[in-house]
PDB file of C-alpha atoms in Angstrom:
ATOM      1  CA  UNK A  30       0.000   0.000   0.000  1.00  0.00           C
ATOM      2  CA  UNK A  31       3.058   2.157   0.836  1.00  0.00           C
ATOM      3  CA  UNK A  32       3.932   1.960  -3.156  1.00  0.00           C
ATOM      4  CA  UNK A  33       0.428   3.368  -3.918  1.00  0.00           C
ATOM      5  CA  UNK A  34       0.625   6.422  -2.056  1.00  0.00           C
ATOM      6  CA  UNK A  35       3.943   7.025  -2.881  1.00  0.00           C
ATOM      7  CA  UNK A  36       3.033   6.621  -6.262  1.00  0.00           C
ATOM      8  CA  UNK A  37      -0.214   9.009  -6.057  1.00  0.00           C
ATOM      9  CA  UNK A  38       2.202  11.580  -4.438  1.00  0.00           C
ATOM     10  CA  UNK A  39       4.512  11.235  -7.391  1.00  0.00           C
ATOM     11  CA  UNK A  40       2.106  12.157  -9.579  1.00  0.00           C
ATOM     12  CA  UNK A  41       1.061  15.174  -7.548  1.00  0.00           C
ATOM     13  CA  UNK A  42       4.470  16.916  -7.767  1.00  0.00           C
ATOM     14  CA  UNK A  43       4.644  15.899 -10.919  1.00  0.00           C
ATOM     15  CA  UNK A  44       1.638  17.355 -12.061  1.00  0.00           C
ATOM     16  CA  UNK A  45       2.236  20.833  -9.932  1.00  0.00           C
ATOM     17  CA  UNK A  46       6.256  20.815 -11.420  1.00  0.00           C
ATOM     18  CA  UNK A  47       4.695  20.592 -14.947  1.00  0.00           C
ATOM     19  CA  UNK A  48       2.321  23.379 -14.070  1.00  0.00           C
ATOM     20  CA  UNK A  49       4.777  25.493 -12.621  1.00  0.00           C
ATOM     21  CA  UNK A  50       6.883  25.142 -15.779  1.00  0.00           C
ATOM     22  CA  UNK A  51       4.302  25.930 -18.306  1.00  0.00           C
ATOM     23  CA  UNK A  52       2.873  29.097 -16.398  1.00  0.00           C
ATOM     24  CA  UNK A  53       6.583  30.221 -16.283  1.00  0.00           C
ATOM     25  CA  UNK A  54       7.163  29.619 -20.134  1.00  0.00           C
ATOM     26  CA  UNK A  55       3.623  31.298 -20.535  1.00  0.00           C
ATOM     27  CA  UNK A  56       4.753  34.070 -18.111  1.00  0.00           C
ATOM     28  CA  UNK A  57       7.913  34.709 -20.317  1.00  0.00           C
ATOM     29  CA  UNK A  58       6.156  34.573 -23.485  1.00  0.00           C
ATOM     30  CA  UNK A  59       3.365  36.890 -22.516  1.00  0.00           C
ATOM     31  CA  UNK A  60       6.223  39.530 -20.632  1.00  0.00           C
ATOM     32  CA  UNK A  61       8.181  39.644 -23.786  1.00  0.00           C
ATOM     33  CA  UNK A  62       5.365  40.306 -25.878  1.00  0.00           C
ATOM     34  CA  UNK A  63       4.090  42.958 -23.827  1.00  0.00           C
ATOM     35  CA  UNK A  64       6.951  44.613 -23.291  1.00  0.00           C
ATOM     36  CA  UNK A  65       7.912  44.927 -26.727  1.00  0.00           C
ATOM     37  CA  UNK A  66       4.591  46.828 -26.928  1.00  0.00           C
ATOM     38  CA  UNK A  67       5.319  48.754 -24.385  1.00  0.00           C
ATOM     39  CA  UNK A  68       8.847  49.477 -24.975  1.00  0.00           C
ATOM     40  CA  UNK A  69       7.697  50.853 -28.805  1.00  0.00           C
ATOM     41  CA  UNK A  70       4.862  52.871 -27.450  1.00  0.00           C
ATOM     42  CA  UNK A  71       7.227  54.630 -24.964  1.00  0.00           C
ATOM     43  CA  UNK A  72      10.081  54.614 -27.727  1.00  0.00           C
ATOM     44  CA  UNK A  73       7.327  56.038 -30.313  1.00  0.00           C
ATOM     45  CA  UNK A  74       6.081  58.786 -27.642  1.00  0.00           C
ATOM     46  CA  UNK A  75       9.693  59.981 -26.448  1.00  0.00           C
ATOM     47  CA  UNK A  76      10.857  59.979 -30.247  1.00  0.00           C
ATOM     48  CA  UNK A  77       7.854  62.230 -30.880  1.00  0.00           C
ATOM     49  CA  UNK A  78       8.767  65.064 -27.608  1.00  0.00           C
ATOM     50  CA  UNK A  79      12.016  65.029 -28.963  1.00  0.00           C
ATOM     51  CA  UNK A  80      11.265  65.717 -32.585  1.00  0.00           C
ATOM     52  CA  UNK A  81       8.747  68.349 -31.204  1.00  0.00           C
ATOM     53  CA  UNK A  82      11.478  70.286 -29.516  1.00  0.00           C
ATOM     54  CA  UNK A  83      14.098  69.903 -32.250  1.00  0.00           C
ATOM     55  CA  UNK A  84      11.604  71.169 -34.172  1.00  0.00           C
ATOM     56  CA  UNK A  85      10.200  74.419 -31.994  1.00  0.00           C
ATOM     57  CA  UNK A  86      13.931  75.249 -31.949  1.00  0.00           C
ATOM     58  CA  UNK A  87      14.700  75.272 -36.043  1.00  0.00           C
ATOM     59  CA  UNK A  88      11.744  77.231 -35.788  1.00  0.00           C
ATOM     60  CA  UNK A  89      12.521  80.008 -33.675  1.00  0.00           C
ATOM     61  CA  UNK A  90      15.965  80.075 -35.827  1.00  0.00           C
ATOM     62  CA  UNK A  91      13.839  80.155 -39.048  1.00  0.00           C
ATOM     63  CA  UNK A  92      11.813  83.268 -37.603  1.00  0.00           C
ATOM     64  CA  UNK A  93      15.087  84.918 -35.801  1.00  0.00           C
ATOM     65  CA  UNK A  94      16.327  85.048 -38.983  1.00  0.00           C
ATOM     66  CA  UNK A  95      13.062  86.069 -41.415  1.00  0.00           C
ATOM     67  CA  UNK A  96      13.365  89.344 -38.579  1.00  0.00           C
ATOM     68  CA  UNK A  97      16.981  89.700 -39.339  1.00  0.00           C
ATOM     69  CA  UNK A  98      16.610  90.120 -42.598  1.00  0.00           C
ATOM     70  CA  UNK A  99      14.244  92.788 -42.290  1.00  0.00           C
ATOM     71  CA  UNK A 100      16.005  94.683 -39.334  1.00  0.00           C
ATOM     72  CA  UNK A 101      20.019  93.216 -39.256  1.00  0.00           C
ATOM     73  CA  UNK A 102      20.115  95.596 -36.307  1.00  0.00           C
ATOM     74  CA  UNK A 103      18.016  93.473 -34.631  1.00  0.00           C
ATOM     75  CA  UNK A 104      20.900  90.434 -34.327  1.00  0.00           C
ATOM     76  CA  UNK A 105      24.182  91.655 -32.450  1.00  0.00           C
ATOM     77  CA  UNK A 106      27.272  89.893 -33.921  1.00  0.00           C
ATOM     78  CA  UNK A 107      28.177  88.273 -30.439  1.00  0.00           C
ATOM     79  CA  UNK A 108      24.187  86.700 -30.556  1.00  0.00           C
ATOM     80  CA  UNK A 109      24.594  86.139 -34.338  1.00  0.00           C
ATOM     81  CA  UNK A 110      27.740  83.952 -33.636  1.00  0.00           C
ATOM     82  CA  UNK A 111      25.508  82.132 -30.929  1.00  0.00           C
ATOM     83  CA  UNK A 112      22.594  82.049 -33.615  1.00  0.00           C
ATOM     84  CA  UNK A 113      25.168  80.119 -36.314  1.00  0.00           C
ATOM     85  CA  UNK A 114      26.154  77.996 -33.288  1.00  0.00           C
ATOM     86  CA  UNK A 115      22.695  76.735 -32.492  1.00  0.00           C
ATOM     87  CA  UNK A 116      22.151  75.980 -36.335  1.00  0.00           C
ATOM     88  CA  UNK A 117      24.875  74.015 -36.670  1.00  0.00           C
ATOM     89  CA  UNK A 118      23.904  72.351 -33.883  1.00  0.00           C
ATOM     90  CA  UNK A 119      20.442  71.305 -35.268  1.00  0.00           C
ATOM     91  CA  UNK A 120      22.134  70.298 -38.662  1.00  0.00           C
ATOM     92  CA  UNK A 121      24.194  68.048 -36.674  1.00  0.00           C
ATOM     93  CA  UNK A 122      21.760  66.683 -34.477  1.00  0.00           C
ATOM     94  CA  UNK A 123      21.073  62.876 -34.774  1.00  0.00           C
ATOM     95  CA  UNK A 124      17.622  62.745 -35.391  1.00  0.00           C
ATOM     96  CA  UNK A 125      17.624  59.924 -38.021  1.00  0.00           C
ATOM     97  CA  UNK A 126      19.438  57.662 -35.653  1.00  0.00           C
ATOM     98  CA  UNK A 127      17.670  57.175 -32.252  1.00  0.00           C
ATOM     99  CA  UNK A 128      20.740  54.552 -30.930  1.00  0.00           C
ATOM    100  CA  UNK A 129      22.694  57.238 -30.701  1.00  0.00           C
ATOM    101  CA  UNK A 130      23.990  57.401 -27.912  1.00  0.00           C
ATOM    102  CA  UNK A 131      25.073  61.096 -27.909  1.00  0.00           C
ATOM    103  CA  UNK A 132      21.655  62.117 -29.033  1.00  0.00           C
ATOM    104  CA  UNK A 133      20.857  62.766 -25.048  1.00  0.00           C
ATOM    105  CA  UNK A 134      24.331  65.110 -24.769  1.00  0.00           C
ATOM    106  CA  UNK A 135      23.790  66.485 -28.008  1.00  0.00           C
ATOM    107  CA  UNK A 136      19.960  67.693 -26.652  1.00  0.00           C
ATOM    108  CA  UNK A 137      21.077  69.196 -23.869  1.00  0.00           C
ATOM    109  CA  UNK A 138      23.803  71.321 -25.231  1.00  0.00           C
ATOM    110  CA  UNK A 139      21.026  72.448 -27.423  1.00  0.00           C
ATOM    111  CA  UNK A 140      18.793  73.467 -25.025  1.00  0.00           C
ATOM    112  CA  UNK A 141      21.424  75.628 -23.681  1.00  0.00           C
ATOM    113  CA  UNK A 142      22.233  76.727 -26.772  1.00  0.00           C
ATOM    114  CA  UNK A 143      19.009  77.916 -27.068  1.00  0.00           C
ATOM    115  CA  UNK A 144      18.521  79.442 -24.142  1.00  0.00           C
ATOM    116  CA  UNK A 145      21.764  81.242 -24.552  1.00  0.00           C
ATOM    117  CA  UNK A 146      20.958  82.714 -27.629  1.00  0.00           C
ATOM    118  CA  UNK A 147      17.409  83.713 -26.690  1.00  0.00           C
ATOM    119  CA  UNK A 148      18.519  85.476 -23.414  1.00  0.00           C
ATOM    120  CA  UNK A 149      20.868  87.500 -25.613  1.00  0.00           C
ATOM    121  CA  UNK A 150      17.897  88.581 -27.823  1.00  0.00           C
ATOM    122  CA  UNK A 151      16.252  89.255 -24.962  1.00  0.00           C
ATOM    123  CA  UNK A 152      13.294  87.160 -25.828  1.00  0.00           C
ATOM    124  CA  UNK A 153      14.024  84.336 -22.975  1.00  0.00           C
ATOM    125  CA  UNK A 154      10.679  85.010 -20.886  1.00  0.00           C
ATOM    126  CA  UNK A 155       9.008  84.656 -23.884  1.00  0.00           C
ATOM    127  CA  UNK A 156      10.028  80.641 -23.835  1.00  0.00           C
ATOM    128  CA  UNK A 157      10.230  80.132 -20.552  1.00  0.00           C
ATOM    129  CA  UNK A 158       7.988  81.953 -18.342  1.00  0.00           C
ATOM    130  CA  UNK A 159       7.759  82.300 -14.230  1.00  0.00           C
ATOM    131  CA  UNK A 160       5.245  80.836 -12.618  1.00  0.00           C
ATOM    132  CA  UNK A 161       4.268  83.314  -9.826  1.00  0.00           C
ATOM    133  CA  UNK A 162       0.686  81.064  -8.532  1.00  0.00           C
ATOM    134  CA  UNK A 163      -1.412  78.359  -9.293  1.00  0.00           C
ATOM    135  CA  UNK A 164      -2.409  79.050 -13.105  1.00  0.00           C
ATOM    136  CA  UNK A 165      -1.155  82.034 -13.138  1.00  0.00           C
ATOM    137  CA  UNK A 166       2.007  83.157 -15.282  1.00  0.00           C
ATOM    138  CA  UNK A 167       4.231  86.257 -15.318  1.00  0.00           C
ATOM    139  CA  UNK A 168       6.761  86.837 -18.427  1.00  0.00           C
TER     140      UNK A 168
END
């Protein structure tokens, strides 16, 4: 009788060390398909702020210089030199290849490109204004 229950035990674990397998290979399977989802969405959505702010930049360059063309008083040579900086900058910027891994350095030296060149136009409140209050804004 001993070899029956021993047997009927047997079976148990074997049973519960089969199910454990499976749900981990399910486990797996499912994780890695939902994380490659997940991993594009974020990829898509991050790809998509920074093309946005690569692209608010080249525009404020674009209009800088439409109003430099009408008024080249309006551009100092010391911000002008700034101004070819921060184009060359976006012509060099990696957008076509997100492994980059100077993209990230190359965004921040933008940014303070940017803000270097707009604070010397005087036109840095403009992008980046104070908040005094809930909702309310000063500039």
């Amino acid at each position: 009788m001993s070899d029956g229950v021993d047997d009927l035990f047997g079976e148990a674990l074997g049973a519960e060390q089969t199910s454990i397998e499976q749900g981990r290979a399910d486990g797996i399977r499912d994780g890695l398909v939902a994380g490659l989802a997940e991993g594009r969405e974020l990829g898509v959505q991050k790809g998509y702020e920074i093309g946005q702010e690569v692209g608010f930049y080249a525009g404020c360059v674009r209009m800088w210089r439409a109003l430099q063309a009408q008024d080249p008083a309006l551009v100092p040579e010391r911000q002008e030199r700034g101004l070819a900086a921060l184009e060359e900058q976006l012509r060099a910027f990696p957008l076509t290849d997100p492994q980059d891994e100077a993209l990230w350095d190359a965004l921040e030296r933008l940014r303070g490109r940017f803000k270097t060149v707009a604070s010397g136009l005087g036109c840095l409140q403009d992008y980046f204004p104070k908040e005094t209050g809930p909702g309310e804004l000063t500039f």
